[in-house]
């Protein structure tokens, strides 16, 4: 794997989401390079819990099965004849806000774009931030998912809505800077005592930097000082828990949401993304860290130190799940998805301050090929459970990574596959079975957000070529 140096761009825990998805609460031998699951778990059928979410005639938002969804108009998440007209009005208002962006989306993928936007809308409407899904254990706010949703919303023109969701994360952040793995949208409280997930720190910083940059590009006034509390707490925790960049983050669960005994790429990669975002925010506002009680000179050395730490651990062994083992992991796509990509035609030492490492296109293709599943998508990683399903969060994250790396055909093929494998109601499900059927839950906010951002990356790339 080639590692390139590009320039910077702007009581007791309950069962995890993964365990509830698979139906298994016993995962053995974690942290030994694989997460071993029983064949009985792998053979257990995974039902479709919902094919979409919509406001019903009673005005209540509900997960719909296939039969109920037949009464839902195409490209809508509101049943006709509802007693309350407000959901329909809000849906139309949201789509109108996205009109200019949709008009620049190729007609062949516009239906996918509208579907993904509606999925984001119905999982965010009248809530302080998007929930991951609507039914069962998905109906919580995950900071990781919210970060991607905020960037997606900002990309389509809903910048203030995106900023509002990030401000909510500031409101629910602990004093020590940690984010609960998930919170109840109505209360902001964690529903159980599971460990905080360290990847949220870097991804939320990335989202703040991205949304603020998009606001500036579009002459929308956002006051970065509104995020002072989040930036101070997050930065302090990020730097303190990496020895100011000299060490990897502490061991803990990542997006796989299982116990681990080693640091994973799913934590180390987003931490690199967060460090790069600190540098981007400092460049925009050189006085930011002085205002927050730090100093300009303290930030960039820590960013550079962590880049070197990442390079000599995960980078030196090919971006495996663990520092020296574990095989391929779709977490490798976090880096290009967040913009850590080499400049066109750049060599290994490119960039004015060559301290951020990124995966190259060939390496990402290798990850895809090794994780490919029968239905056409990928599984999250080499050590994932043996269920042979294609998981759309990882699949769509790879599409975004390929789009950022300029591999438009590869990204487009994945997006087309996702479009073809939506539910009967048009929503993006969490999983596609080995037989090609949508399973688990739909819609899923993270997948929808990845799709929107990837579509926007393809649009930007095409516009750059045209100019």
Tab-separated table of C-alpha atoms in Angstrom:
chain	number	residue	atom	x	y	z
A	1	UNK	CA	0.000	0.000	0.000
A	2	UNK	CA	1.329	3.411	-0.925
A	3	UNK	CA	1.026	6.044	1.744
A	4	UNK	CA	0.967	9.560	0.306
A	5	UNK	CA	1.526	12.918	1.939
A	6	UNK	CA	-0.971	15.387	0.516
A	7	UNK	CA	-1.634	18.969	1.435
A	8	UNK	CA	-4.318	19.802	3.947
A	9	UNK	CA	-7.822	20.656	2.842
A	10	UNK	CA	-9.875	22.743	4.482
A	11	UNK	CA	-25.191	0.278	35.207
A	12	UNK	CA	-24.196	-2.101	32.456
A	13	UNK	CA	-24.049	-1.390	28.787
A	14	UNK	CA	-27.001	-2.644	26.790
A	15	UNK	CA	-26.622	-4.699	23.619
A	16	UNK	CA	-24.895	-2.840	20.820
A	17	UNK	CA	-26.542	-1.865	17.564
A	18	UNK	CA	-24.534	-4.552	15.780
A	19	UNK	CA	-25.671	-7.218	18.255
A	20	UNK	CA	-29.290	-6.194	17.905
A	21	UNK	CA	-28.954	-6.173	14.123
A	22	UNK	CA	-27.578	-9.691	13.981
A	23	UNK	CA	-29.647	-11.073	16.812
A	24	UNK	CA	-26.532	-12.305	18.635
A	25	UNK	CA	-25.372	-11.088	22.017
A	26	UNK	CA	-22.344	-13.341	22.291
A	27	UNK	CA	-19.280	-12.384	20.252
A	28	UNK	CA	-16.149	-14.312	21.112
A	29	UNK	CA	-12.395	-13.746	20.875
A	30	UNK	CA	-12.537	-10.019	20.203
A	31	UNK	CA	-9.285	-8.159	19.723
A	32	UNK	CA	-7.378	-11.140	18.340
A	33	UNK	CA	-7.513	-9.884	14.756
A	34	UNK	CA	-11.078	-11.046	14.094
A	35	UNK	CA	-14.488	-10.809	15.704
A	36	UNK	CA	-15.655	-14.406	15.738
A	37	UNK	CA	-19.383	-15.065	15.442
A	38	UNK	CA	-21.151	-18.383	15.701
A	39	UNK	CA	-22.514	-20.045	12.597
A	40	UNK	CA	-25.884	-20.167	14.318
A	41	UNK	CA	-25.840	-16.367	14.456
A	42	UNK	CA	-24.812	-16.159	10.816
A	43	UNK	CA	-27.643	-18.443	9.773
A	44	UNK	CA	-30.318	-16.550	11.697
A	45	UNK	CA	-32.544	-14.651	9.225
A	46	UNK	CA	-32.500	-10.885	9.470
A	47	UNK	CA	-36.006	-9.526	8.878
A	48	UNK	CA	-36.855	-6.210	7.303
A	49	UNK	CA	-37.924	-4.032	10.200
A	50	UNK	CA	-39.084	-1.168	7.964
A	51	UNK	CA	-38.870	-0.323	4.271
A	52	UNK	CA	-39.165	3.391	4.949
A	53	UNK	CA	-40.360	5.936	7.500
A	54	UNK	CA	-43.233	8.293	6.797
A	55	UNK	CA	-45.817	10.483	8.418
A	56	UNK	CA	-49.066	8.522	8.353
A	57	UNK	CA	-52.550	9.963	8.003
A	58	UNK	CA	-52.739	10.356	11.755
A	59	UNK	CA	-49.752	12.710	11.585
A	60	UNK	CA	-47.459	10.291	13.410
A	61	UNK	CA	-44.059	9.329	11.973
A	62	UNK	CA	-43.813	5.563	11.711
A	63	UNK	CA	-41.701	2.826	10.207
A	64	UNK	CA	-43.670	1.199	7.396
A	65	UNK	CA	-43.653	-2.362	6.154
A	66	UNK	CA	-43.859	-3.136	2.451
A	67	UNK	CA	-47.633	-3.412	2.431
A	68	UNK	CA	-48.220	-0.098	4.182
A	69	UNK	CA	-45.622	1.611	2.004
A	70	UNK	CA	-47.643	0.801	-1.113
A	71	UNK	CA	-49.975	3.679	-0.184
A	72	UNK	CA	-47.072	6.135	-0.039
A	73	UNK	CA	-46.620	8.331	-3.130
A	74	UNK	CA	-43.317	8.044	-4.957
A	75	UNK	CA	-40.612	10.388	-3.668
A	76	UNK	CA	-42.502	11.334	-0.549
A	77	UNK	CA	-42.318	10.505	3.135
A	78	UNK	CA	-45.820	11.787	3.919
A	79	UNK	CA	-48.991	9.776	3.380
A	80	UNK	CA	-51.707	11.556	1.353
A	81	UNK	CA	-54.811	12.737	3.159
A	82	UNK	CA	-53.026	13.373	6.456
A	83	UNK	CA	-55.055	15.224	9.064
A	84	UNK	CA	-52.046	17.465	9.737
A	85	UNK	CA	-50.779	19.346	6.679
A	86	UNK	CA	-47.601	20.531	8.387
A	87	UNK	CA	-45.380	17.511	7.582
A	88	UNK	CA	-46.173	17.855	3.882
A	89	UNK	CA	-45.423	21.570	4.034
A	90	UNK	CA	-42.100	20.962	5.788
A	91	UNK	CA	-41.148	18.231	3.322
A	92	UNK	CA	-41.808	20.522	0.382
A	93	UNK	CA	-39.962	23.392	2.026
A	94	UNK	CA	-36.921	21.176	2.535
A	95	UNK	CA	-36.944	19.930	-1.065
A	96	UNK	CA	-37.343	23.493	-2.329
A	97	UNK	CA	-34.231	24.440	-0.375
A	98	UNK	CA	-32.417	21.664	-2.247
A	99	UNK	CA	-33.779	22.561	-5.714
A	100	UNK	CA	-30.682	24.390	-6.924
A	101	UNK	CA	-28.472	21.460	-5.918
A	102	UNK	CA	-30.810	18.894	-7.459
A	103	UNK	CA	-30.849	20.785	-10.743
A	104	UNK	CA	-27.071	20.350	-10.953
A	105	UNK	CA	-27.326	16.618	-10.253
A	106	UNK	CA	-27.297	14.428	-13.409
A	107	UNK	CA	-30.813	13.362	-14.346
A	108	UNK	CA	-29.795	9.690	-14.271
A	109	UNK	CA	-29.115	9.935	-10.522
A	110	UNK	CA	-31.655	12.569	-9.515
A	111	UNK	CA	-34.165	10.053	-8.173
A	112	UNK	CA	-31.477	8.527	-5.954
A	113	UNK	CA	-30.565	12.015	-4.787
A	114	UNK	CA	-34.170	12.881	-3.878
A	115	UNK	CA	-34.600	9.551	-2.086
A	116	UNK	CA	-31.478	10.120	-0.004
A	117	UNK	CA	-32.530	13.680	0.813
A	118	UNK	CA	-35.978	12.535	1.879
A	119	UNK	CA	-34.404	9.876	4.073
A	120	UNK	CA	-32.348	12.586	5.770
A	121	UNK	CA	-35.381	14.819	6.105
A	122	UNK	CA	-37.679	12.239	7.661
A	123	UNK	CA	-34.990	11.201	10.157
A	124	UNK	CA	-34.296	14.838	11.113
A	125	UNK	CA	-37.628	16.626	10.869
A	126	UNK	CA	-38.624	18.440	14.058
A	127	UNK	CA	-35.708	16.778	15.886
A	128	UNK	CA	-32.573	18.492	17.239
A	129	UNK	CA	-30.417	16.187	15.070
A	130	UNK	CA	-30.927	13.206	12.823
A	131	UNK	CA	-31.553	9.813	14.365
A	132	UNK	CA	-29.726	6.861	12.822
A	133	UNK	CA	-33.007	5.162	11.961
A	134	UNK	CA	-36.548	5.254	13.239
A	135	UNK	CA	-37.377	1.844	14.670
A	136	UNK	CA	-36.043	-0.032	17.671
A	137	UNK	CA	-32.400	0.495	18.668
A	138	UNK	CA	-31.709	2.860	15.756
A	139	UNK	CA	-33.909	5.676	17.083
A	140	UNK	CA	-31.069	7.560	18.749
A	141	UNK	CA	-28.658	10.305	17.770
A	142	UNK	CA	-25.162	8.953	17.095
A	143	UNK	CA	-22.600	11.805	16.909
A	144	UNK	CA	-20.733	9.922	14.157
A	145	UNK	CA	-23.838	9.737	11.970
A	146	UNK	CA	-24.789	13.333	12.749
A	147	UNK	CA	-21.391	14.550	11.558
A	148	UNK	CA	-21.976	13.038	8.119
A	149	UNK	CA	-25.592	14.225	8.024
A	150	UNK	CA	-24.495	17.787	8.799
A	151	UNK	CA	-21.951	17.784	5.976
A	152	UNK	CA	-24.532	16.351	3.568
A	153	UNK	CA	-27.103	18.992	4.500
A	154	UNK	CA	-24.568	21.773	4.067
A	155	UNK	CA	-23.606	20.415	0.645
A	156	UNK	CA	-27.183	20.735	-0.633
A	157	UNK	CA	-27.735	24.240	0.703
A	158	UNK	CA	-29.245	23.560	4.143
A	159	UNK	CA	-26.259	25.100	5.904
A	160	UNK	CA	-28.093	26.542	8.877
A	161	UNK	CA	-29.888	23.266	9.509
A	162	UNK	CA	-26.525	21.503	9.412
A	163	UNK	CA	-25.047	24.000	11.889
A	164	UNK	CA	-28.045	23.542	14.177
A	165	UNK	CA	-27.457	19.790	14.342
A	166	UNK	CA	-23.820	20.347	15.276
A	167	UNK	CA	-24.833	22.877	17.937
A	168	UNK	CA	-27.018	20.160	19.421
A	169	UNK	CA	-23.988	17.905	19.696
A	170	UNK	CA	-22.323	20.705	21.637
A	171	UNK	CA	-25.324	20.751	23.967
A	172	UNK	CA	-25.107	17.017	24.723
A	173	UNK	CA	-21.316	16.803	24.965
A	174	UNK	CA	-19.928	15.900	28.382
A	175	UNK	CA	-17.786	18.397	30.287
A	176	UNK	CA	-14.732	16.177	29.733
A	177	UNK	CA	-15.235	16.440	25.962
A	178	UNK	CA	-16.526	12.928	25.397
A	179	UNK	CA	-19.640	12.083	23.424
A	180	UNK	CA	-21.971	9.334	24.543
A	181	UNK	CA	-22.170	6.576	21.943
A	182	UNK	CA	-25.764	7.631	21.332
A	183	UNK	CA	-28.381	9.845	22.979
A	184	UNK	CA	-32.152	10.007	23.135
A	185	UNK	CA	-33.289	12.846	20.852
A	186	UNK	CA	-35.957	14.113	23.237
A	187	UNK	CA	-33.728	14.296	26.319
A	188	UNK	CA	-30.121	14.356	25.112
A	189	UNK	CA	-29.339	11.606	27.626
A	190	UNK	CA	-27.582	8.331	26.938
A	191	UNK	CA	-29.986	5.369	27.047
A	192	UNK	CA	-27.390	3.059	28.610
A	193	UNK	CA	-23.868	3.024	30.021
A	194	UNK	CA	-21.927	1.903	27.009
A	195	UNK	CA	-18.525	3.470	26.474
A	196	UNK	CA	-18.122	6.794	24.675
A	197	UNK	CA	-16.811	6.322	21.151
A	198	UNK	CA	-13.606	8.285	20.531
A	199	UNK	CA	-14.100	8.490	16.756
A	200	UNK	CA	-16.873	11.019	17.339
A	201	UNK	CA	-14.312	13.654	18.346
A	202	UNK	CA	-12.497	13.720	15.026
A	203	UNK	CA	-15.603	13.344	12.885
A	204	UNK	CA	-17.464	16.135	14.654
A	205	UNK	CA	-14.448	18.447	14.260
A	206	UNK	CA	-14.394	17.549	10.567
A	207	UNK	CA	-18.091	18.374	10.255
A	208	UNK	CA	-17.653	21.744	12.003
A	209	UNK	CA	-14.785	22.643	9.676
A	210	UNK	CA	-16.650	21.461	6.561
A	211	UNK	CA	-19.941	23.174	7.339
A	212	UNK	CA	-18.212	26.413	8.310
A	213	UNK	CA	-16.153	26.341	5.096
A	214	UNK	CA	-19.257	25.721	2.983
A	215	UNK	CA	-21.001	28.641	4.686
A	216	UNK	CA	-18.082	30.928	3.826
A	217	UNK	CA	-18.036	29.733	0.232
A	218	UNK	CA	-21.728	30.579	-0.081
A	219	UNK	CA	-21.546	33.901	1.773
A	220	UNK	CA	-23.628	32.590	4.653
A	221	UNK	CA	-22.725	34.089	8.001
A	222	UNK	CA	-21.965	31.518	10.695
A	223	UNK	CA	-20.199	32.576	13.868
A	224	UNK	CA	-17.503	30.039	14.696
A	225	UNK	CA	-17.474	31.346	18.251
A	226	UNK	CA	-20.883	29.683	18.684
A	227	UNK	CA	-18.909	26.433	18.746
A	228	UNK	CA	-16.308	27.605	21.260
A	229	UNK	CA	-17.419	25.188	23.982
A	230	UNK	CA	-17.399	22.181	21.662
A	231	UNK	CA	-14.095	23.168	20.087
A	232	UNK	CA	-12.411	23.699	23.457
A	233	UNK	CA	-13.656	20.457	24.984
A	234	UNK	CA	-13.090	18.346	21.888
A	235	UNK	CA	-9.616	19.689	21.206
A	236	UNK	CA	-8.531	19.242	24.802
A	237	UNK	CA	-9.738	15.646	24.887
A	238	UNK	CA	-8.243	14.846	21.494
A	239	UNK	CA	-4.828	16.218	22.428
A	240	UNK	CA	-4.806	14.895	25.995
A	241	UNK	CA	-5.751	11.374	24.954
A	242	UNK	CA	-3.116	11.196	22.218
A	243	UNK	CA	-0.263	12.670	24.244
A	244	UNK	CA	-0.462	15.781	22.064
A	245	UNK	CA	-0.211	13.596	19.009
A	246	UNK	CA	2.579	11.308	20.185
A	247	UNK	CA	0.384	8.255	20.793
A	248	UNK	CA	-2.623	6.533	19.252
A	249	UNK	CA	-6.038	7.106	20.835
A	250	UNK	CA	-7.148	4.862	23.700
A	251	UNK	CA	-8.629	1.439	23.019
A	252	UNK	CA	-12.410	1.428	22.697
A	253	UNK	CA	-15.316	0.605	20.418
A	254	UNK	CA	-15.564	2.141	16.968
A	255	UNK	CA	-18.262	1.990	14.289
A	256	UNK	CA	-18.314	-1.818	14.623
A	257	UNK	CA	-19.586	-1.191	18.172
A	258	UNK	CA	-17.896	-4.182	19.792
A	259	UNK	CA	-15.388	-4.479	22.618
A	260	UNK	CA	-11.765	-4.323	21.501
A	261	UNK	CA	-8.357	-4.985	23.065
A	262	UNK	CA	-6.383	-2.994	20.481
A	263	UNK	CA	-6.773	0.428	18.911
A	264	UNK	CA	-8.621	0.153	15.610
A	265	UNK	CA	-8.361	1.997	12.328
A	266	UNK	CA	-11.952	3.053	12.970
A	267	UNK	CA	-10.646	5.188	15.855
A	268	UNK	CA	-7.190	6.146	14.597
A	269	UNK	CA	-8.411	7.268	11.159
A	270	UNK	CA	-11.124	9.648	12.384
A	271	UNK	CA	-8.618	11.005	14.904
A	272	UNK	CA	-6.324	11.874	11.989
A	273	UNK	CA	-9.299	13.515	10.283
A	274	UNK	CA	-9.985	15.539	13.431
A	275	UNK	CA	-6.358	16.627	13.736
A	276	UNK	CA	-6.391	17.843	10.138
A	277	UNK	CA	-9.624	19.714	10.825
A	278	UNK	CA	-7.973	21.498	13.743
A	279	UNK	CA	-5.323	22.752	11.335
A	280	UNK	CA	-8.017	23.875	8.881
A	281	UNK	CA	-9.928	25.770	11.566
A	282	UNK	CA	-6.738	27.418	12.790
A	283	UNK	CA	-5.993	28.581	9.258
A	284	UNK	CA	-9.431	30.172	8.994
A	285	UNK	CA	-9.236	31.847	12.404
A	286	UNK	CA	-5.610	32.169	13.673
A	287	UNK	CA	-6.834	33.620	16.948
A	288	UNK	CA	-9.223	30.751	17.609
A	289	UNK	CA	-7.044	28.733	19.952
A	290	UNK	CA	-5.861	31.762	21.913
A	291	UNK	CA	-9.540	32.569	22.438
A	292	UNK	CA	-10.183	29.041	23.655
A	293	UNK	CA	-7.331	29.108	26.142
A	294	UNK	CA	-4.707	27.401	24.031
A	295	UNK	CA	-2.169	28.812	21.665
A	296	UNK	CA	-1.584	28.860	17.945
A	297	UNK	CA	1.820	27.276	18.401
A	298	UNK	CA	0.403	24.317	20.325
A	299	UNK	CA	-1.978	22.999	17.681
A	300	UNK	CA	0.066	22.419	14.551
A	301	UNK	CA	2.921	20.555	16.282
A	302	UNK	CA	0.378	18.158	17.780
A	303	UNK	CA	-1.250	17.682	14.367
A	304	UNK	CA	2.107	16.911	12.786
A	305	UNK	CA	3.064	14.606	15.646
A	306	UNK	CA	-0.116	12.594	15.299
A	307	UNK	CA	0.331	12.320	11.520
A	308	UNK	CA	3.756	10.795	12.186
A	309	UNK	CA	2.293	8.482	14.843
A	310	UNK	CA	-0.384	7.303	12.440
A	311	UNK	CA	2.150	6.811	9.643
A	312	UNK	CA	4.511	4.628	11.666
A	313	UNK	CA	1.692	2.438	12.984
A	314	UNK	CA	-1.316	1.981	10.729
A	315	UNK	CA	0.355	3.536	7.693
A	316	UNK	CA	3.454	1.376	7.893
A	317	UNK	CA	1.485	-1.881	7.868
A	318	UNK	CA	-1.053	-1.096	5.165
A	319	UNK	CA	-3.962	0.454	7.069
A	320	UNK	CA	-5.246	-2.794	8.568
A	321	UNK	CA	-7.920	-2.877	11.245
A	322	UNK	CA	-5.307	-3.029	14.018
A	323	UNK	CA	-1.843	-1.443	13.998
A	324	UNK	CA	-0.127	-4.635	12.821
A	325	UNK	CA	-2.935	-7.070	11.993
A	326	UNK	CA	-6.614	-7.574	11.332
A	327	UNK	CA	-6.826	-7.346	7.550
A	328	UNK	CA	-8.728	-4.820	5.454
A	329	UNK	CA	-11.279	-2.506	7.034
A	330	UNK	CA	-13.616	-0.114	5.278
A	331	UNK	CA	-12.526	2.471	7.876
A	332	UNK	CA	-9.686	3.166	5.436
A	333	UNK	CA	-12.263	5.153	3.466
A	334	UNK	CA	-12.696	7.654	6.318
A	335	UNK	CA	-9.508	9.377	5.176
A	336	UNK	CA	-10.378	10.184	1.546
A	337	UNK	CA	-14.052	10.629	2.463
A	338	UNK	CA	-13.000	13.494	4.729
A	339	UNK	CA	-10.765	15.018	2.073
A	340	UNK	CA	-7.360	13.602	3.038
A	341	UNK	CA	-6.393	12.950	-0.557
A	342	UNK	CA	-3.184	13.682	-2.481
A	343	UNK	CA	-3.113	16.662	-4.830
A	344	UNK	CA	-3.327	15.738	-8.534
A	345	UNK	CA	-0.028	14.343	-9.781
A	346	UNK	CA	1.584	14.556	-6.363
A	347	UNK	CA	4.298	12.258	-5.155
A	348	UNK	CA	4.865	10.876	-1.665
A	349	UNK	CA	6.249	14.158	-0.308
A	350	UNK	CA	3.649	16.512	-1.784
A	351	UNK	CA	2.238	19.471	0.070
A	352	UNK	CA	3.618	22.612	1.605
A	353	UNK	CA	3.376	21.031	5.055
A	354	UNK	CA	3.502	17.335	4.177
A	355	UNK	CA	2.285	15.814	7.411
A	356	UNK	CA	-1.090	14.225	6.670
A	357	UNK	CA	-1.133	10.697	5.279
A	358	UNK	CA	-3.842	9.317	3.036
A	359	UNK	CA	-4.736	6.084	1.291
A	360	UNK	CA	-4.266	6.101	-2.476
A	361	UNK	CA	-6.728	4.921	-5.122
A	362	UNK	CA	-5.091	1.539	-5.781
A	363	UNK	CA	-5.086	0.719	-2.078
A	364	UNK	CA	-8.766	1.601	-1.743
A	365	UNK	CA	-9.574	-0.674	-4.681
A	366	UNK	CA	-7.776	-3.488	-2.857
A	367	UNK	CA	-9.882	-2.890	0.249
A	368	UNK	CA	-13.049	-3.019	-1.834
A	369	UNK	CA	-12.068	-6.201	-3.631
A	370	UNK	CA	-11.173	-8.027	-0.425
A	371	UNK	CA	-14.370	-7.035	1.352
A	372	UNK	CA	-16.778	-7.593	-1.549
A	373	UNK	CA	-19.933	-9.581	-0.829
A	374	UNK	CA	-22.231	-11.716	-3.039
A	375	UNK	CA	-24.910	-9.057	-3.561
A	376	UNK	CA	-22.405	-6.504	-4.857
A	377	UNK	CA	-21.523	-4.314	-1.885
A	378	UNK	CA	-18.972	-4.881	0.873
A	379	UNK	CA	-18.813	-5.927	4.514
A	380	UNK	CA	-17.231	-3.566	7.058
A	381	UNK	CA	-14.002	-5.501	7.441
A	382	UNK	CA	-12.109	-8.750	7.173
A	383	UNK	CA	-13.038	-9.848	10.692
A	384	UNK	CA	-16.719	-9.008	10.428
A	385	UNK	CA	-19.401	-11.555	11.278
A	386	UNK	CA	-20.096	-14.283	8.726
A	387	UNK	CA	-23.445	-13.110	7.392
A	388	UNK	CA	-22.446	-12.480	3.733
A	389	UNK	CA	-24.558	-9.299	3.616
A	390	UNK	CA	-23.534	-6.046	1.979
A	391	UNK	CA	-23.561	-3.256	4.545
A	392	UNK	CA	-24.568	0.051	3.012
A	393	UNK	CA	-22.778	2.403	5.460
A	394	UNK	CA	-19.405	0.877	4.504
A	395	UNK	CA	-20.370	0.507	0.838
A	396	UNK	CA	-21.497	4.131	0.540
A	397	UNK	CA	-18.468	5.383	2.488
A	398	UNK	CA	-16.274	3.670	-0.101
A	399	UNK	CA	-18.246	5.385	-2.875
A	400	UNK	CA	-17.476	8.705	-1.236
A	401	UNK	CA	-13.811	7.762	-0.873
A	402	UNK	CA	-13.554	6.832	-4.553
A	403	UNK	CA	-15.313	10.051	-5.567
A	404	UNK	CA	-12.883	12.131	-3.512
A	405	UNK	CA	-9.938	10.295	-5.084
A	406	UNK	CA	-11.181	11.122	-8.571
A	407	UNK	CA	-12.320	7.576	-9.412
A	408	UNK	CA	-15.650	8.749	-10.754
A	409	UNK	CA	-16.575	5.603	-12.664
A	410	UNK	CA	-15.984	3.404	-9.621
A	411	UNK	CA	-17.932	5.770	-7.359
A	412	UNK	CA	-20.752	6.013	-9.885
A	413	UNK	CA	-21.036	2.244	-10.167
A	414	UNK	CA	-21.434	1.938	-6.402
A	415	UNK	CA	-24.042	4.696	-6.308
A	416	UNK	CA	-25.959	3.002	-9.119
A	417	UNK	CA	-25.828	-0.275	-7.184
A	418	UNK	CA	-27.204	1.472	-4.106
A	419	UNK	CA	-29.975	3.001	-6.213
A	420	UNK	CA	-30.928	-0.409	-7.585
A	421	UNK	CA	-31.009	-1.937	-4.109
A	422	UNK	CA	-33.263	0.523	-2.359
A	423	UNK	CA	-36.399	-0.754	-0.701
A	424	UNK	CA	-39.748	-0.881	-2.469
A	425	UNK	CA	-40.450	2.570	-1.015
A	426	UNK	CA	-37.172	3.987	-2.336
A	427	UNK	CA	-35.293	4.238	0.960
A	428	UNK	CA	-31.695	3.177	1.484
A	429	UNK	CA	-31.543	0.139	3.811
A	430	UNK	CA	-28.760	-0.759	6.201
A	431	UNK	CA	-28.071	-4.132	4.591
A	432	UNK	CA	-28.541	-6.092	1.388
A	433	UNK	CA	-28.688	-9.843	1.888
A	434	UNK	CA	-26.473	-12.259	-0.028
A	435	UNK	CA	-29.526	-12.956	-2.187
A	436	UNK	CA	-29.924	-9.266	-3.039
A	437	UNK	CA	-32.874	-8.345	-0.790
A	438	UNK	CA	-32.989	-5.225	1.421
A	439	UNK	CA	-32.903	-6.322	5.068
A	440	UNK	CA	-32.553	-4.830	8.531
A	441	UNK	CA	-33.881	-1.270	8.694
A	442	UNK	CA	-34.568	1.541	6.233
A	443	UNK	CA	-33.810	4.336	5.937
A	444	UNK	CA	-30.393	4.737	7.534
A	445	UNK	CA	-29.127	8.292	8.007
A	446	UNK	CA	-25.407	7.571	7.623
A	447	UNK	CA	-25.890	5.789	4.311
A	448	UNK	CA	-28.141	8.542	2.974
A	449	UNK	CA	-25.605	11.190	4.003
A	450	UNK	CA	-22.736	9.340	2.308
A	451	UNK	CA	-24.764	9.071	-0.887
A	452	UNK	CA	-25.541	12.799	-0.927
A	453	UNK	CA	-21.928	13.813	-0.302
A	454	UNK	CA	-20.655	11.362	-2.947
A	455	UNK	CA	-23.139	12.704	-5.489
A	456	UNK	CA	-21.954	16.210	-4.732
A	457	UNK	CA	-18.311	15.194	-5.125
A	458	UNK	CA	-19.083	13.731	-8.557
A	459	UNK	CA	-20.891	16.940	-9.501
A	460	UNK	CA	-17.949	19.100	-8.416
A	461	UNK	CA	-15.510	16.900	-10.287
A	462	UNK	CA	-17.564	17.100	-13.476
A	463	UNK	CA	-17.871	20.869	-13.164
A	464	UNK	CA	-14.116	21.181	-12.691
A	465	UNK	CA	-13.563	19.208	-15.900
A	466	UNK	CA	-16.057	21.353	-17.782
A	467	UNK	CA	-14.279	24.537	-16.723
